[in-house]
Tab-separated table of C-alpha atoms and ligand atoms in Angstrom:
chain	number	residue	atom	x	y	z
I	259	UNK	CA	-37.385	6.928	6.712
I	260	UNK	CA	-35.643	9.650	9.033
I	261	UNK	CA	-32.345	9.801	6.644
I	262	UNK	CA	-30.407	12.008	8.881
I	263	UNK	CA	-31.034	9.702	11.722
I	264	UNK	CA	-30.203	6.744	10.479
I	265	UNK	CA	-27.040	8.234	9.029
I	266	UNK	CA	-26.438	9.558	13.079
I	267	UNK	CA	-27.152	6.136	14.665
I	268	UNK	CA	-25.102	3.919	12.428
I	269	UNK	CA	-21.948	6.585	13.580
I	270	UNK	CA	-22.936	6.216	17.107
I	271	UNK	CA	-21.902	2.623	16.759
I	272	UNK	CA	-18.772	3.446	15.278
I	273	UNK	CA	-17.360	6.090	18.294
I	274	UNK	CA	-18.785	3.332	21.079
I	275	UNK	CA	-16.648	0.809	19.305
I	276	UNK	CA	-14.077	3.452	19.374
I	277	UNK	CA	-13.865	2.523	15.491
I	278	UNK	CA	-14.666	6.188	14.123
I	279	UNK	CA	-12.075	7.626	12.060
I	280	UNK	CA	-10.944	10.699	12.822
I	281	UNK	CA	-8.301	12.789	10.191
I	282	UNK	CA	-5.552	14.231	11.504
I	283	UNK	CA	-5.719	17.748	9.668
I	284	UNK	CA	-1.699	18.348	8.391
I	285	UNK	CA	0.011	20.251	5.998
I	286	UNK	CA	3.317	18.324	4.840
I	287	UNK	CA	6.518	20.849	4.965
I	288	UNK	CA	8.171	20.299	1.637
I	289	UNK	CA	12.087	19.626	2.092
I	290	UNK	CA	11.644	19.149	5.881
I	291	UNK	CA	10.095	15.564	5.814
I	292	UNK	CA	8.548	13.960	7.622
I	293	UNK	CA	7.505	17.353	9.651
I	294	UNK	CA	4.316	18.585	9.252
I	295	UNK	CA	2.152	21.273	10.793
I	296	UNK	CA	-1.267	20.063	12.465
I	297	UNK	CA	-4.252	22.066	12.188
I	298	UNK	CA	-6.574	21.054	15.533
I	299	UNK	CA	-9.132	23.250	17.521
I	300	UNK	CA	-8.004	26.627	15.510
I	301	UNK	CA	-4.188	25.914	16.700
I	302	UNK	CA	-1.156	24.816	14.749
I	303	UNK	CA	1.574	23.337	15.960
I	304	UNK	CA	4.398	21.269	14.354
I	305	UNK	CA	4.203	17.537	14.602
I	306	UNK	CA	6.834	14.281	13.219
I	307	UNK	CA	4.655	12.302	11.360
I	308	UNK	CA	5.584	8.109	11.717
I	309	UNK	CA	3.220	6.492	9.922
I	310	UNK	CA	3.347	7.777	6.107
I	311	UNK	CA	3.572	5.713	2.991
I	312	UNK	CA	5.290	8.024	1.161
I	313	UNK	CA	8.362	5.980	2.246
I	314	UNK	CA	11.111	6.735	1.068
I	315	UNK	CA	10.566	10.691	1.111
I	316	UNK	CA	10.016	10.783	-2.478
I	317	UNK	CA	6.952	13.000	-2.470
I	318	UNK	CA	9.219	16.032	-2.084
I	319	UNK	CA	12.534	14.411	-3.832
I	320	UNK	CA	14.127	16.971	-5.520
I	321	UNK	CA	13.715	15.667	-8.741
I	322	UNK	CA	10.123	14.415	-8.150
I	323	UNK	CA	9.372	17.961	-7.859
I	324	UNK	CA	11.350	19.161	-10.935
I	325	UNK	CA	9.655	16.999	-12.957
I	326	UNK	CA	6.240	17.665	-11.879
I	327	UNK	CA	7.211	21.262	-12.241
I	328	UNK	CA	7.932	21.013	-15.600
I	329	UNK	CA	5.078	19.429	-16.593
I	330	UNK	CA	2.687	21.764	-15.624
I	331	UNK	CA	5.089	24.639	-17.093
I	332	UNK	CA	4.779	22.833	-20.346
I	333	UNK	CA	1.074	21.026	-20.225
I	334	UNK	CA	-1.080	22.775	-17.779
I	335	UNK	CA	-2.822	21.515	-14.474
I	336	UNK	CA	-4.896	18.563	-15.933
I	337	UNK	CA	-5.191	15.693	-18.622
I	338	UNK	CA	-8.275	17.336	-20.272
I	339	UNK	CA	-9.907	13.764	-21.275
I	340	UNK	CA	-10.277	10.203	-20.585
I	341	UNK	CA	-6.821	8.614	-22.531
I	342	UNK	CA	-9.148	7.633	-25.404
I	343	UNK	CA	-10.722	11.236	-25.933
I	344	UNK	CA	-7.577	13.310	-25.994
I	345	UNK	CA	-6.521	13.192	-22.502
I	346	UNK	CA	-3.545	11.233	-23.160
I	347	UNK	CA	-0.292	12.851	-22.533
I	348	UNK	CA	3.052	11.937	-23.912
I	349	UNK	CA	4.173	11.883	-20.331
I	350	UNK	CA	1.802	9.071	-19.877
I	351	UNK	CA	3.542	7.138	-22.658
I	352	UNK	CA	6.529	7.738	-20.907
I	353	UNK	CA	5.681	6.581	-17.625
I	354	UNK	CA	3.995	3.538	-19.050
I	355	UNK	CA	7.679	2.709	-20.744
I	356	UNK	CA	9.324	3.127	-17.544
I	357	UNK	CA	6.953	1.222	-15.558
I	358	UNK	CA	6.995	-1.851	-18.022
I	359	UNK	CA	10.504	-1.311	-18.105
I	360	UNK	CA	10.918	-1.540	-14.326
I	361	UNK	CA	8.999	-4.809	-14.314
I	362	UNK	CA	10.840	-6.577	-17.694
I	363	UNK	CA	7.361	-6.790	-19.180
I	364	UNK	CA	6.386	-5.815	-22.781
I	365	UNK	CA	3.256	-3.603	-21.398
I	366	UNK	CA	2.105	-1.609	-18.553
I	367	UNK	CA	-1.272	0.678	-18.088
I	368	UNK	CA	-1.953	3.534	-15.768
I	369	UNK	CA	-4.796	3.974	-13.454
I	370	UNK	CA	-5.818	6.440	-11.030
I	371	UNK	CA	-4.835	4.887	-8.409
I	372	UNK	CA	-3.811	1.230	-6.929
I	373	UNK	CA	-7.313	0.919	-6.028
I	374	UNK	CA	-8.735	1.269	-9.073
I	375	UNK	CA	-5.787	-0.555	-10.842
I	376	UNK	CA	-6.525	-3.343	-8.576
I	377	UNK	CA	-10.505	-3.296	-8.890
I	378	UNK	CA	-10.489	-2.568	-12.468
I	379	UNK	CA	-8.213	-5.103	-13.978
I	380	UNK	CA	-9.543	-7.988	-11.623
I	381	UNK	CA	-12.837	-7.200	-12.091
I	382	UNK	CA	-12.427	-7.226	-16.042
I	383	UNK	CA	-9.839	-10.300	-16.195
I	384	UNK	CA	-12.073	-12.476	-14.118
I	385	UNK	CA	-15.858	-11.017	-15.695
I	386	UNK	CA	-14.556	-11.653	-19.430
I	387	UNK	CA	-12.195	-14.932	-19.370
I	388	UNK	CA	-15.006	-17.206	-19.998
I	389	UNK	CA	-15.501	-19.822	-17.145
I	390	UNK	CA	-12.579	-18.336	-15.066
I	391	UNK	CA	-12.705	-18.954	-11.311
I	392	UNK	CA	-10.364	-16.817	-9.046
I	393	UNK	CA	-8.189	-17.737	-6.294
I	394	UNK	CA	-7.576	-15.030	-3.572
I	395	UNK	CA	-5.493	-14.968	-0.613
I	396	UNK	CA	-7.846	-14.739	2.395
I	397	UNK	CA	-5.563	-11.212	4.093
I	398	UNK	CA	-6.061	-9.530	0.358
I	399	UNK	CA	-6.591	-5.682	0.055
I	400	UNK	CA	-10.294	-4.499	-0.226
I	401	UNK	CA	-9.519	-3.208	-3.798
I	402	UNK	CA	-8.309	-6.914	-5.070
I	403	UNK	CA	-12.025	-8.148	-2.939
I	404	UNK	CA	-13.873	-5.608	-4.842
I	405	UNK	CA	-12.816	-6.315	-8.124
I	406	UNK	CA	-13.160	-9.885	-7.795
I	407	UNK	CA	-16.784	-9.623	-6.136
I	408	UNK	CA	-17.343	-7.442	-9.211
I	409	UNK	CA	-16.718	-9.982	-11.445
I	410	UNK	CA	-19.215	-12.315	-10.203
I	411	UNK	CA	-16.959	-15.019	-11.325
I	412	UNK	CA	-16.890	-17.678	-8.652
I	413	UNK	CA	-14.155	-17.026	-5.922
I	414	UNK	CA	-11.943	-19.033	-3.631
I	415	UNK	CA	-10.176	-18.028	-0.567
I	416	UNK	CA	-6.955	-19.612	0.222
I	417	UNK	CA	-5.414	-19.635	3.165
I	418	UNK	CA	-3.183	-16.255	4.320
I	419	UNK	CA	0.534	-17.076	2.525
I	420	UNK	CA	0.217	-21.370	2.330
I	421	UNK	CA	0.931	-22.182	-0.999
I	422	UNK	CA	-0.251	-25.567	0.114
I	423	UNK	CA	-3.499	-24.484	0.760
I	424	UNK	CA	-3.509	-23.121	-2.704
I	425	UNK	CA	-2.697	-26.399	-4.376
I	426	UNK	CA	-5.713	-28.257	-2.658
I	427	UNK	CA	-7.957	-25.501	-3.883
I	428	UNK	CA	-6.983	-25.380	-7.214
I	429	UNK	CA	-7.114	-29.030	-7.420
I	430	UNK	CA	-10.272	-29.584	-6.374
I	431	UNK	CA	-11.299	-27.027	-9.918
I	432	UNK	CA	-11.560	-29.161	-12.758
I	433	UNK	CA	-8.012	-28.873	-15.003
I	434	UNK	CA	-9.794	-27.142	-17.793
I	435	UNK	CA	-11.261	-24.256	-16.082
I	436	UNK	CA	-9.387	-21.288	-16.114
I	437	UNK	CA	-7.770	-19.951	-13.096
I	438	UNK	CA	-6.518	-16.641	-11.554
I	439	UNK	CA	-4.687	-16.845	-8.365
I	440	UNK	CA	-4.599	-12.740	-6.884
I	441	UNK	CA	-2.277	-12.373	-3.538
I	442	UNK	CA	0.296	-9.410	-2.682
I	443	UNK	CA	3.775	-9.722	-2.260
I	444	UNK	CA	4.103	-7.440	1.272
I	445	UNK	CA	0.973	-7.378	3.139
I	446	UNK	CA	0.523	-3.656	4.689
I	447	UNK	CA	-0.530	-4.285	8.169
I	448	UNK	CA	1.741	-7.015	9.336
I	449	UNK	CA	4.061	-6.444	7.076
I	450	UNK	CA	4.617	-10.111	6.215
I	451	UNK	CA	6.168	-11.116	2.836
I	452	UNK	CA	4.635	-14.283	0.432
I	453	UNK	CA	6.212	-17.424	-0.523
I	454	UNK	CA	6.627	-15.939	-3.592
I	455	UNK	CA	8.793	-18.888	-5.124
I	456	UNK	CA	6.497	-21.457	-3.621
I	457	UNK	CA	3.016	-19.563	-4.561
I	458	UNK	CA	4.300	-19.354	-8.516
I	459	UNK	CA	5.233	-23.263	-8.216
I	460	UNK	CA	1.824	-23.797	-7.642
I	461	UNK	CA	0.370	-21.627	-10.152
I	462	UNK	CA	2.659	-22.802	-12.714
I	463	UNK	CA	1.209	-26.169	-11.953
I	464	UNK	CA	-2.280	-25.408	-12.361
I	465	UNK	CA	-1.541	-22.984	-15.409
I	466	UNK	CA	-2.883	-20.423	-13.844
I	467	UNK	CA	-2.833	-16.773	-14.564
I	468	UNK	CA	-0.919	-14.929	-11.239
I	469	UNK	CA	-1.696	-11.622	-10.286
I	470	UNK	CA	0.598	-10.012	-7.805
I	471	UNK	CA	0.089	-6.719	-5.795
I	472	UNK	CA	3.594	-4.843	-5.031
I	473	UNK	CA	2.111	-1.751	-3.845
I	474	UNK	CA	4.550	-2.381	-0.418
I	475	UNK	CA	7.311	-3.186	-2.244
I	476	UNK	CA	7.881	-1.070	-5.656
I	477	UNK	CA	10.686	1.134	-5.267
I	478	UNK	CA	11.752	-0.326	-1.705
I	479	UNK	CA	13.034	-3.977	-2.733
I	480	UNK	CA	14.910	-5.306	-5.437
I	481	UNK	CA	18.516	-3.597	-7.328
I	482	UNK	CA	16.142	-1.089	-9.264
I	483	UNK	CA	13.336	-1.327	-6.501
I	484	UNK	CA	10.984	-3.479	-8.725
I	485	UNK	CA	9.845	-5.260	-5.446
I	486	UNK	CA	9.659	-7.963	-4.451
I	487	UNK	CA	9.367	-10.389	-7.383
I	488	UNK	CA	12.408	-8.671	-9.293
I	489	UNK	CA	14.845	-9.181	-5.737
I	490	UNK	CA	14.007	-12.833	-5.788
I	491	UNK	CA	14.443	-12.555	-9.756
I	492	UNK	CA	10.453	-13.889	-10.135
I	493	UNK	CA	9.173	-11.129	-12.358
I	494	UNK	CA	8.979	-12.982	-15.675
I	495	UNK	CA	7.241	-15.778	-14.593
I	496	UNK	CA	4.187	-13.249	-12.765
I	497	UNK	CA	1.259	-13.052	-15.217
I	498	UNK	CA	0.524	-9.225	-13.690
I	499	UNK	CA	2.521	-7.213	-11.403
I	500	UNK	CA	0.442	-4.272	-9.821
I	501	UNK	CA	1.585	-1.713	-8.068
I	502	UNK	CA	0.715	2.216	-6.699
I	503	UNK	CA	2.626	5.537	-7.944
I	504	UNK	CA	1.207	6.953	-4.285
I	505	UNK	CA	3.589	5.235	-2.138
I	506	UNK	CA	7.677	4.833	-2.102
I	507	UNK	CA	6.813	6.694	-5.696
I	508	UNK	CA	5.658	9.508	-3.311
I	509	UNK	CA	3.168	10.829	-6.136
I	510	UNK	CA	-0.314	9.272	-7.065
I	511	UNK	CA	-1.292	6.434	-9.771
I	512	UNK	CA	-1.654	2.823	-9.855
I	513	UNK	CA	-0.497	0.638	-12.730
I	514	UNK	CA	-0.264	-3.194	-14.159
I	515	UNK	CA	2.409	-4.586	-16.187
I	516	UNK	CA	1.428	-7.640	-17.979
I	517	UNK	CA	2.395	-9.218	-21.348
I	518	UNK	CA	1.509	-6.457	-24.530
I	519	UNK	CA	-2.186	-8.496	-24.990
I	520	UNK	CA	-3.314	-8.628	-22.049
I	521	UNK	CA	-2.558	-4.800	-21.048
I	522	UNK	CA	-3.854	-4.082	-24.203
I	523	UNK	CA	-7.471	-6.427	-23.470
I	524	UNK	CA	-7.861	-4.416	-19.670
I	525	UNK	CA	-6.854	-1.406	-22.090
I	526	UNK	CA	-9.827	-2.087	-24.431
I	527	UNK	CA	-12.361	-3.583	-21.989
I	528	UNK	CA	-11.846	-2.218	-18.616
I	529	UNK	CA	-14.581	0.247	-17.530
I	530	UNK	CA	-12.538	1.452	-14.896
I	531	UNK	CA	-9.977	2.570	-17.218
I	532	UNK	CA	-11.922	4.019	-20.000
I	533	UNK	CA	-14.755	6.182	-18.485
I	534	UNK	CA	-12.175	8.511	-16.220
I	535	UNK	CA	-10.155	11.165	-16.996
I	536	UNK	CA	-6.532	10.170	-17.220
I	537	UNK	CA	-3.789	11.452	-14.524
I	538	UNK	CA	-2.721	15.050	-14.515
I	539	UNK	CA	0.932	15.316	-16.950
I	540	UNK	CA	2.139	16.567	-13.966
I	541	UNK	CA	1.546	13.710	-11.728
I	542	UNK	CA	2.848	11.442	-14.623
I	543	UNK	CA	5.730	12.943	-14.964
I	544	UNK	CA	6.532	13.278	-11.277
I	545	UNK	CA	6.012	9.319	-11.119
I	546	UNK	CA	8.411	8.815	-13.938
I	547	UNK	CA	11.025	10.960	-12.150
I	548	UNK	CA	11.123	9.168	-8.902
I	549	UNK	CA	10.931	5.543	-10.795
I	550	UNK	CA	14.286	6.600	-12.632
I	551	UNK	CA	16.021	8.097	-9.409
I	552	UNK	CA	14.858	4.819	-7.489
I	553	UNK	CA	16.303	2.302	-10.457
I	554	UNK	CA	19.681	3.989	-9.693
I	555	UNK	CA	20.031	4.857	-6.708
I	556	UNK	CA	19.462	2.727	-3.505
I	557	UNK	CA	20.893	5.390	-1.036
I	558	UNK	CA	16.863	5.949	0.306
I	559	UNK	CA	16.225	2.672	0.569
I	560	UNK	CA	19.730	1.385	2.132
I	561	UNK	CA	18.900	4.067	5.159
I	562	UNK	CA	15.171	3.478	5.037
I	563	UNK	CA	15.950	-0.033	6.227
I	564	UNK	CA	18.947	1.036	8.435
I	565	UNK	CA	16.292	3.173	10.143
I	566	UNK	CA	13.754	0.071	10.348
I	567	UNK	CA	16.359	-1.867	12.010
I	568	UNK	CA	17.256	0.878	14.856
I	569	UNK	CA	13.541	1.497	15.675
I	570	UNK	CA	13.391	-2.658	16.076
I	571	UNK	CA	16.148	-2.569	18.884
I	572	UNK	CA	14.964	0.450	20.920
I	573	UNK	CA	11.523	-1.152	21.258
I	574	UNK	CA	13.537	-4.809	21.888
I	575	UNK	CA	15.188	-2.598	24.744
I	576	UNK	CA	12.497	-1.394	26.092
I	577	UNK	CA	10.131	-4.696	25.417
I	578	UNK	CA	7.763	-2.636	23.723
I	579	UNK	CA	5.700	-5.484	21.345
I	580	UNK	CA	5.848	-5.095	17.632
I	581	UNK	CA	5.306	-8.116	14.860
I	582	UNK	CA	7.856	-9.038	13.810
I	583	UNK	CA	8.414	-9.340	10.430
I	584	UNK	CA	10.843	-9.022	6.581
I	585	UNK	CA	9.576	-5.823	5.777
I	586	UNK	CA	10.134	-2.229	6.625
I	587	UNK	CA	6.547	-2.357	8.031
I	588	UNK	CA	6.731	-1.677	12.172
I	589	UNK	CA	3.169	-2.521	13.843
I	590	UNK	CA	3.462	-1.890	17.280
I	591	UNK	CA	0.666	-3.904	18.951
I	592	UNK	CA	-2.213	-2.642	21.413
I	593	UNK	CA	-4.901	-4.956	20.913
I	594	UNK	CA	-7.540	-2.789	21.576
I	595	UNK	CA	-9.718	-0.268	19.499
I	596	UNK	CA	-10.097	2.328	22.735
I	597	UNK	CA	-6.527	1.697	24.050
I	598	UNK	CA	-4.706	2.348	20.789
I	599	UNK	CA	-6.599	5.530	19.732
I	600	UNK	CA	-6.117	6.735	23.128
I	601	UNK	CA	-2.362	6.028	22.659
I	602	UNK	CA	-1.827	8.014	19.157
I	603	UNK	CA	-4.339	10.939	20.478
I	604	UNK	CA	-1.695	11.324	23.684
I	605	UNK	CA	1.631	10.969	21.395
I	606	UNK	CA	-0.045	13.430	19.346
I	607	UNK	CA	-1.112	16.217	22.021
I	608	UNK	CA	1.419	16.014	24.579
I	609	UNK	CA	4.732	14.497	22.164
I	610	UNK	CA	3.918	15.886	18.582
I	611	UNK	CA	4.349	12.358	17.292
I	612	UNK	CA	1.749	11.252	14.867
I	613	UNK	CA	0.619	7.559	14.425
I	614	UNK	CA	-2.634	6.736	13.307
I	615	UNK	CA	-4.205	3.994	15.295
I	616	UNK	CA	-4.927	1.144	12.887
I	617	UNK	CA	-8.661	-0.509	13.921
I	618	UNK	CA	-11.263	-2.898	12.804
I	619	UNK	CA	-11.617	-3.133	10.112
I	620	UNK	CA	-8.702	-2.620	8.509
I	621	UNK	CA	-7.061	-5.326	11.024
I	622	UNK	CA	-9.082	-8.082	13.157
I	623	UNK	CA	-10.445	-7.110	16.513
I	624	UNK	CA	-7.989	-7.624	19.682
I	625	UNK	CA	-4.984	-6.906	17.057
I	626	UNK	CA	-5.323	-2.979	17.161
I	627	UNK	CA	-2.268	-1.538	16.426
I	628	UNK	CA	-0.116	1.261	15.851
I	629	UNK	CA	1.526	0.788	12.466
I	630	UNK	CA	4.913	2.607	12.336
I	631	UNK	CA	6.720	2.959	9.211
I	632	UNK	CA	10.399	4.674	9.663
I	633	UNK	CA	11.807	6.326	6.236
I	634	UNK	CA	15.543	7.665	5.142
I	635	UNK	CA	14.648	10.900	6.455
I	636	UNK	CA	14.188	10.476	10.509
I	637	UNK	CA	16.472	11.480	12.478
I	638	UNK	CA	18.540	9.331	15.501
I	639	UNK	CA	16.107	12.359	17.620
I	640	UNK	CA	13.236	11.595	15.961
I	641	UNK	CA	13.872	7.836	16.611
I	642	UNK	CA	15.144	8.618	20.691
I	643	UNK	CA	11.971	10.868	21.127
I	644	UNK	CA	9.303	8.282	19.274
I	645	UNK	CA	10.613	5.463	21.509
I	646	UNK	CA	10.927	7.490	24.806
I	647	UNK	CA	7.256	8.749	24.241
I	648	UNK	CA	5.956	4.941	23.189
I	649	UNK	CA	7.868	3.744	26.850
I	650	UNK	CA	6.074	6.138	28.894
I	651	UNK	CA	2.382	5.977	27.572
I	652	UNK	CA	3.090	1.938	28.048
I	653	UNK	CA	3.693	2.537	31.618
I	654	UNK	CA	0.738	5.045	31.175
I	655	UNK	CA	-2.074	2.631	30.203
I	656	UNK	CA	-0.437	-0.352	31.831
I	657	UNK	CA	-0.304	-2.223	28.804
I	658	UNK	CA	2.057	-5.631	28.659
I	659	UNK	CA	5.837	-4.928	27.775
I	660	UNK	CA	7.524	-7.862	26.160
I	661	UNK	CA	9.467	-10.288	28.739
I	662	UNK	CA	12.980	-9.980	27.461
O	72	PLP	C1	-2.825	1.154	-0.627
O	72	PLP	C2	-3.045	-0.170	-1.296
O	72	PLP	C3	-3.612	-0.250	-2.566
O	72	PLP	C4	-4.194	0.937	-3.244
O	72	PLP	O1	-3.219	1.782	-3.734
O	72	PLP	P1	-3.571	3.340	-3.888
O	72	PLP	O2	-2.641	3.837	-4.903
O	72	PLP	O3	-3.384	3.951	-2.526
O	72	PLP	O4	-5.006	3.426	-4.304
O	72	PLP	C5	-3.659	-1.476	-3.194
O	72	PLP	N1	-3.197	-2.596	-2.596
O	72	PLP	C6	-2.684	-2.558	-1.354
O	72	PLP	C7	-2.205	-3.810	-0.737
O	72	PLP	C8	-2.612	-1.351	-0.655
O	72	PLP	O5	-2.153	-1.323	0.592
């Protein structure tokens, strides 16, 4: 086989589809967020970037980067093991306190990342529970998918946020089998929020374990930014809450909290958990810094969603189309791969404005997408020139403005 050319041919098809991914190349300005400076063609210049996760700014919080500095004054760069061969750092035991904390659980357990928290502890609840089948919401992340196809343990999909549809599946599952129902609380594309209430109801019902994904909504909803669950005052009756250290957080990490055994089972069984060095101290205790500021202060998240709401009227004004949604989550529609790429590349070159374009498949075809997410820290110009940019390129590619 000619390696190289297969390799070629199968990226062909991506750039016809217009599907190929291409990085933008920045360097983050610490203490001027969200500016960045954009490396293209040998130039620099200095763009606003629109379309980060680290939401809330908390990447380069001042006491993010205390913490972290400390850290690495006192501990070094890395962990120097997996957690069971001497890599684990008392600021791991400390972040693992805060995070069950956060969540009113007894337990919680550190991962590299959400991904991996997500792939790892599905993929060991639902291999090891003997006879377990697993019920997963059909818009799930890939990393809840790939832990669950993992598994091998036999999977249903239910149907995108209808608890109904949940019932009638787990009915139709014998009452002695044992269940797992997996679903987010904010979905990251359309920014849509669960039945949360409702979806519990129904696993209550069916005694089934429920495994909810807050990577959306940690440190952005609820009094000590718990999420979602801990606003609607839901997080005791959750089997797992999951969530990232990599976005509001601002650092890197994923986690679960869970009751004390079953942490302890993913803990003792998980191969994703044991066989991998454990986080830097640094990053650790950079998480653990922005958890506490974010349980006690709601200053970045009351302007975060302040900001949300602004962006939502300019585009109304203008009858720019977005989704409308709860969330802080703006996805300004294209609906179409070439289109939307075409879009971000000009707002990029000629505005310094930088929104990825959001393709197949992260989203379904003909719902391409520019997916804007305002924090605390832009500015009434940032907003005026984002929208004023997004009005002309519409009139540009003679896309459809909303009627009003
Ligand atoms: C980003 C994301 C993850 C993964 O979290 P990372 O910390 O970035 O690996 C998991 N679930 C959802 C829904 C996500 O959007």
């Amino acid at each position: 086989m000619n390696f190289e050319q297969f390799f070629e041919c199968q990226l062909d098809g991506l750039r016809d589809a217009g599907n190929y991914r291409i990085f933008a190349d920045l360097e983050r300005h610490k203490g001027n967020f969200p500016r960045a400076t954009r490396y293209s063609d040998g130039k620099t210049s200095e763009v606003t970037v629109w379309c980060s996760n680290d939401y809330l700014g908390m990447g380069q919080h001042p006491a993010t980067l205390a913490a972290m500095t400390e850290a690495m004054e006192r501990c070094g760069a890395g962990a120097g093991g997996t957690r069971n061969i001497s890599g684990t750092n008392h600021y791991h035991i400390l972040l693992e306190e805060e995070l069950a904390d956060l969540h009113n659980k007894e337990a919680a357990l550190i991962f590299t990342s959400g991904y991996v928290s997500n792939w790892a502890t599905l993929g060991t609840l639902a291999a090891r529970i003997p006879g377990i089948e697993v019920f997963s919401d059909a818009d799930n992340h890939a990393s809840m998918i790939e832990g669950i196809r993992h598994s091998r343990a036999p999977k249903h999909i239910w149907k995108h946020n209808d608890p109904e549809d949940l019932d009638r599946k787990l009915s139709e599952v014998g009452p002695d089998t044992p269940k797992l129902v997996a679903f987010e609380s904010v979905y990251s594309m359309d920014g849509d929020i669960c039945p949360l209430a409702e979806i519990i109801e129904v696993c209550e019902k069916h005694s089934a374990l429920s495994y909810l994904d807050e990577v959306h909504a940690v440190g952005l909803y609820g009094p000590r930014g718990g999420g979602i669950a801990e606003r609607e005052g839901l997080m005791d009756r959750i089997s797992v809450i999951e969530g990232t250290l990599g976005k509001a957080f601002g650092v890197m990490g994923g986690y679960i909290t869970a009751s004390a055994n079953l942490c302890d089972f993913v803990r003792s069984f998980s191969s994703g958990f044991i066989f991998t060095t454990a986080l830097s101290p640094a990053l650790a205790a950079g998480a653990t810094a922005s958890i506490r500021h974010l349980k006690q202060c709601d200053l970045e998240r009351r302007r975060q969603q302040q900001n949300v709401r602004l962006l939502r009227s300019k585009l109304d004004a203008i009858g720019i189309p977005y989704m409308r949604n709860e969330s802080h989550i703006v996805p300004v529609m294209v609906g179409d791969a070439k289109k939307c790429k075409f879009i971000s590349d000009l707002l990029l070159d000629n505005y310094d404005i930088y929104v990825q374009p959001i393709n197949y498949p992260t989203v379904p075809r003909g719902t391409e997408r520019l997916r804007i997410t305002p924090s605390p820290l832009h500015s009434a110009e940032d907003l005026d020139l984002l929208v004023g940019a997004l009005s002309e390129l519409w009139s540009h590619c003679a896309l459809a403005k909303a009627v009003a």
